[in-house]
């Protein structure tokens, strides 16, 4: 009819009516695929509860971590002490929540160090067409060939006292462990990023950016790195669990945090001589390390599947 206006239908209902797929953002598609990975979702819930417990728990369970009660030595779980006590009568629940913050913080911080160093080295090697790539890969292979645990012990033995004097006991040991663990775990990330850059730098969209005058730095940061970030995220989740295990190993060997800072690894070290009389002392921190590492690994598996467009989920 003349003079009348017809309202145009919205795009999504029209697309659904004619059977055409509605465009979905990459982030929403990754989340949809991740949700279908049941183990990864269950692991995310478990890890979230562990993180929530160590962060929020001390507000509700206000028992001091250094409160000594010789009348409650090596007691098993009870209403007064849900996870039992140690050889000094100290509450294990309070000490585990305090130590969990440090163990998880070490894992996350060491992951950031390893990922940043690995991405920088891998990106520079992947974009190089001359001498820089062979040199960086030689350096990577050199670090891969070093025995990590003896090197960890040597560096901590040489620099622990100096860093304690500069940053305090807790800050110095934390900084040293994070830098040492992260500095010895960047090599797999570097090799992965380098392989991704080799694959992507010859793609058409990078050639188009190069033809328009984009510098190598812009090609790396704007065009290639966002398309290579998926495998890096997966590798980063693995680095978290590796860093937590490394910190626990150092604490178990007595070379991590001092005895008055109860990380999960330190609790295991203190409990090793009382396994027959107080098995709970080692059981609960060991279970916390096991659940954390297992959850992070399953989350990494879920992210790998969700970020791989070739897998059908």
C-alpha positions as MATLAB code, in Angstrom:
seq = 'XXXXXXXXXXXXXXXXXXXXXXXXXXXXXXXXXXXXXXXXXXXXXXXXXXXXXXXXXXXXXXXXXXXXXXXXXXXXXXXXXXXXXXXXXXXXXXXXXXXXXXXXXXXXXXXXXXXXXXXXXXXXXXXXXXXXXXXXXXXXXXXXXXXXXXXXXXXXXXXXXXXXXXXXXXXXXXXXXXXXXXXXXXXXXXXXXXXXXXXXXXXXXXXXXXXXXXXXXXXXXXXXXXXXXXXXXXXXXXXXXXXXXXXXXXXXXXXXXXXXXXXXXXXXXXXXXXXXXXXXXXXXXXXXXXXXXXXXXXXXXXXXXXXXXXXXX';
ca = [
       0.000    0.000    0.000;
       1.269    3.433   -0.941;
       2.611    5.515    1.885;
       2.849    2.555    4.257;
       6.121    1.331    5.789;
       6.957   -2.266    6.448;
       9.125   -3.166    9.451;
      12.089   -5.278    8.372;
      12.478   -8.500   10.372;
      15.558   -8.933   12.531;
      18.479  -10.847   11.086;
      18.721  -13.724   13.594;
      15.076  -14.893   13.486;
      15.142  -14.625    9.683;
      18.361  -16.656    9.520;
      16.871  -19.255   11.848;
      13.658  -19.377    9.785;
      15.475  -20.134    6.541;
      17.834  -22.617    8.264;
      21.040  -20.608    7.956;
      23.499  -20.851   10.885;
      23.743  -17.766   13.069;
      27.265  -16.327   13.378;
      28.848  -17.050   16.774;
      31.891  -15.261   18.146;
      35.074  -17.351   18.598;
      34.950  -16.828   22.358;
      31.399  -18.135   22.672;
      32.188  -21.086   20.427;
      35.254  -21.961   22.545;
      33.166  -21.759   25.728;
      30.468  -23.958   24.174;
      33.039  -26.590   23.217;
      34.744  -26.388   26.614;
      31.447  -26.898   28.448;
      30.939  -30.204   26.639;
      34.203  -31.546   28.055;
      32.803  -32.996   31.282;
      36.129  -33.753   32.958;
      37.382  -30.234   32.254;
      34.211  -28.661   33.660;
      34.329  -30.866   36.778;
      38.013  -30.010   37.203;
      37.266  -26.290   36.856;
      34.715  -26.607   39.665;
      37.176  -28.494   41.896;
      39.964  -25.989   41.224;
      37.593  -23.087   41.823;
      36.562  -24.564   45.186;
      40.216  -25.029   46.176;
      41.070  -21.438   45.241;
      37.962  -20.127   47.011;
      38.819  -22.170   50.086;
      42.384  -20.852   50.443;
      41.310  -17.243   49.779;
      38.037  -16.979   51.692;
      38.502  -19.815   54.187;
      40.755  -17.936   56.663;
      37.998  -15.347   57.149;
      35.728  -18.060   58.558;
      38.300  -20.377   60.152;
      40.275  -17.891   62.236;
      42.542  -20.268   64.126;
      46.125  -18.861   64.009;
      48.530  -20.980   61.984;
      51.227  -20.801   64.680;
      49.040  -21.488   67.730;
      50.743  -24.307   69.659;
      48.712  -26.699   71.820;
      50.777  -29.589   73.192;
      47.652  -31.215   74.606;
      46.382  -31.746   71.029;
      49.520  -33.207   69.451;
      49.016  -35.434   66.386;
      45.258  -35.618   66.836;
      43.171  -36.909   63.957;
      40.293  -35.016   62.362;
      37.707  -33.765   64.856;
      35.184  -30.982   65.277;
      37.827  -28.804   66.929;
      40.392  -29.589   64.214;
      38.659  -30.794   61.003;
      41.949  -31.894   59.399;
      43.741  -32.826   62.628;
      46.883  -31.364   64.142;
      50.654  -31.691   63.744;
      53.350  -32.596   66.268;
      53.042  -29.177   67.927;
      49.252  -29.265   68.117;
      48.899  -26.676   65.344;
      45.681  -26.777   63.341;
      46.284  -28.316   59.917;
      43.229  -26.746   58.281;
      44.461  -23.239   59.066;
      47.987  -24.084   57.942;
      46.783  -25.696   54.715;
      44.649  -22.690   53.788;
      47.576  -20.356   54.437;
      50.044  -22.561   52.582;
      47.646  -23.083   49.680;
      47.792  -19.389   48.881;
      51.573  -19.569   48.573;
      51.629  -22.812   46.563;
      49.023  -21.559   44.076;
      50.661  -18.117   43.870;
      54.027  -19.741   43.117;
      52.431  -21.862   40.383;
      50.672  -18.927   38.729;
      53.626  -16.544   38.986;
      56.100  -19.110   37.655;
      53.691  -19.847   34.801;
      53.604  -16.146   33.892;
      57.410  -15.960   33.886;
      57.795  -19.129   31.790;
      55.050  -18.125   29.349;
      56.297  -14.564   28.811;
      59.907  -15.659   28.264;
      58.825  -18.557   26.033;
      56.528  -16.396   23.902;
      59.203  -13.717   23.416;
      61.929  -16.222   22.504;
      59.628  -18.291   20.284;
      58.214  -15.249   18.489;
      61.662  -13.798   17.781;
      62.892  -17.168   16.519;
      59.768  -17.722   14.447;
      60.033  -14.358   12.705;
      63.788  -14.545   12.116;
      65.055  -15.620    8.704;
      68.759  -15.316    9.490;
      71.072  -16.028   12.416;
      68.747  -15.223   15.331;
      66.608  -18.361   14.984;
      69.557  -20.846   15.106;
      71.059  -18.981   18.080;
      67.809  -18.925   20.078;
      67.136  -22.587   19.334;
      70.693  -23.450   20.390;
      70.039  -21.573   23.649;
      66.740  -23.418   24.090;
      68.373  -26.796   23.525;
      71.112  -25.843   25.979;
      68.558  -25.136   28.720;
      66.671  -28.327   27.859;
      69.847  -30.365   28.328;
      70.515  -28.994   31.818;
      69.453  -31.207   34.767;
      66.722  -29.095   36.297;
      66.561  -30.324   39.886;
      70.334  -30.082   40.595;
      70.392  -26.666   38.923;
      67.418  -25.546   41.042;
      69.196  -26.662   44.182;
      72.439  -24.938   43.167;
      70.812  -21.578   42.350;
      68.752  -21.598   45.542;
      71.832  -22.478   47.600;
      73.855  -19.638   46.026;
      71.311  -16.789   46.081;
      68.798  -17.554   48.826;
      70.511  -15.608   51.609;
      71.115  -12.517   49.444;
      67.465  -12.322   48.385;
      66.301  -12.877   51.954;
      68.367   -9.875   53.013;
      66.890   -7.712   50.223;
      63.206   -8.723   50.264;
      62.696  -10.439   53.609;
      62.419  -14.146   54.299;
      59.077  -14.862   52.656;
      59.444  -12.366   49.797;
      63.003  -13.372   48.990;
      62.278  -17.101   48.879;
      59.083  -16.513   46.874;
      60.885  -14.377   44.295;
      63.779  -16.817   44.033;
      61.571  -19.893   43.571;
      59.335  -18.169   41.013;
      62.249  -16.860   38.933;
      64.171  -20.139   39.082;
      61.188  -22.368   38.257;
      59.886  -20.012   35.561;
      63.389  -19.526   34.160;
      63.809  -23.270   33.700;
      60.352  -23.984   32.230;
      60.119  -21.592   29.253;
      61.698  -23.893   26.664;
      58.625  -25.982   25.671;
      56.599  -22.775   25.245;
      59.322  -21.250   23.071;
      59.462  -24.272   20.771;
      55.676  -24.348   20.504;
      55.406  -20.632   19.673;
      58.224  -20.905   17.140;
      56.436  -23.739   15.343;
      53.197  -21.745   15.292;
      54.969  -18.691   13.885;
      56.631  -20.770   11.163;
      53.190  -22.020   10.127;
      51.411  -18.661   10.273;
      53.975  -16.222    8.902;
      53.433  -17.433    5.325;
      49.625  -17.231    5.463;
      47.733  -14.922    3.142;
      46.613  -12.475    5.834;
      50.222  -11.971    6.967;
      51.351  -11.509    3.358;
      48.617   -8.923    2.921;
      49.741   -7.058    6.053;
      53.349   -7.197    4.858;
      52.320   -5.842    1.452;
      50.576   -2.916    3.153;
      53.808   -1.969    4.899;
      53.290   -3.557    8.337;
      56.522   -3.808   10.306;
      57.738   -7.124   11.677;
      56.707   -6.078   15.168;
      53.165   -5.303   14.008;
      52.999   -8.600   12.110;
      54.068  -10.443   15.262;
      51.834   -8.693   17.781;
      48.723   -7.881   15.741;
      48.463  -10.601   13.122;
      50.366  -13.747   14.124;
      50.393  -13.911   17.935;
      46.570  -13.743   18.394;
      46.241  -16.728   16.050;
      48.932  -18.689   17.933;
      47.622  -17.998   21.434;
      45.457  -21.139   21.701;
      48.307  -23.669   22.093;
      50.108  -21.199   24.359;
      47.135  -21.139   26.758;
      47.140  -24.926   26.892;
      50.886  -24.999   27.543;
      50.479  -22.369   30.277;
      48.026  -24.550   32.200;
      50.568  -27.366   32.170;
      53.252  -24.984   33.435;
      51.103  -24.123   36.480;
      50.910  -27.749   37.578;
      54.629  -28.287   36.872;
      55.527  -25.230   38.966;
      53.367  -26.397   41.892;
      55.053  -29.808   41.814;
      58.508  -28.178   41.609;
      57.778  -25.929   44.605;
      56.428  -28.891   46.565;
      59.557  -30.888   45.721;
      61.847  -28.084   46.894;
      59.859  -27.650   50.110;
      59.876  -31.410   50.673;
      63.667  -31.385   50.330;
      63.843  -28.571   52.888;
      65.118  -26.007   50.341;
      61.927  -24.047   49.785;
      60.133  -21.841   52.274;
      61.255  -21.933   55.930;
      59.418  -24.128   58.475;
      57.204  -21.319   59.790;
      55.676  -20.820   56.300;
      53.491  -23.922   55.823;
      53.265  -24.515   52.086;
      51.754  -27.824   51.026;
      55.179  -29.217   50.196;
      56.562  -28.051   53.541;
      53.708  -29.791   55.367;
      54.613  -33.029   53.579;
      58.255  -32.580   54.566;
      57.325  -32.046   58.224;
      54.991  -35.082   58.183;
      57.421  -37.601   56.721;
      58.688  -38.779   60.135;
      55.192  -39.284   61.559;
      53.535  -41.323   58.822;
      52.862  -44.282   61.112;
      51.456  -42.230   64.015;
      49.667  -39.428   62.107;
      48.991  -40.358   58.503;
      46.449  -37.535   58.201;
      49.291  -34.996   58.487;
      50.638  -36.084   55.084;
      47.354  -37.237   53.554;
      45.577  -33.884   53.355;
      48.366  -31.712   51.841;
      49.235  -34.562   49.474;
      45.592  -34.788   48.404;
      45.467  -31.005   47.875;
      48.527  -31.122   45.602;
      47.126  -34.144   43.749;
      43.689  -32.576   43.164;
      45.156  -29.225   42.101;
      47.584  -30.713   39.593;
      45.026  -33.196   38.255;
      42.377  -30.475   37.853;
      44.765  -28.159   36.013;
      45.812  -30.965   33.665;
      42.203  -31.830   32.837;
      41.417  -28.142   32.272;
      44.375  -28.031   29.882;
      42.956  -31.039   28.012;
      39.598  -29.307   27.750;
      41.159  -26.102   26.463;
      43.207  -28.042   23.925;
      40.076  -29.690   22.550;
      38.029  -26.486   22.673;
      40.661  -24.436   20.860;
      41.275  -27.074   18.161;
      38.737  -26.496   15.364;
      39.551  -29.870   13.839;
      38.135  -31.776   16.811;
      34.398  -32.432   16.902;
      32.935  -31.957   20.377;
];
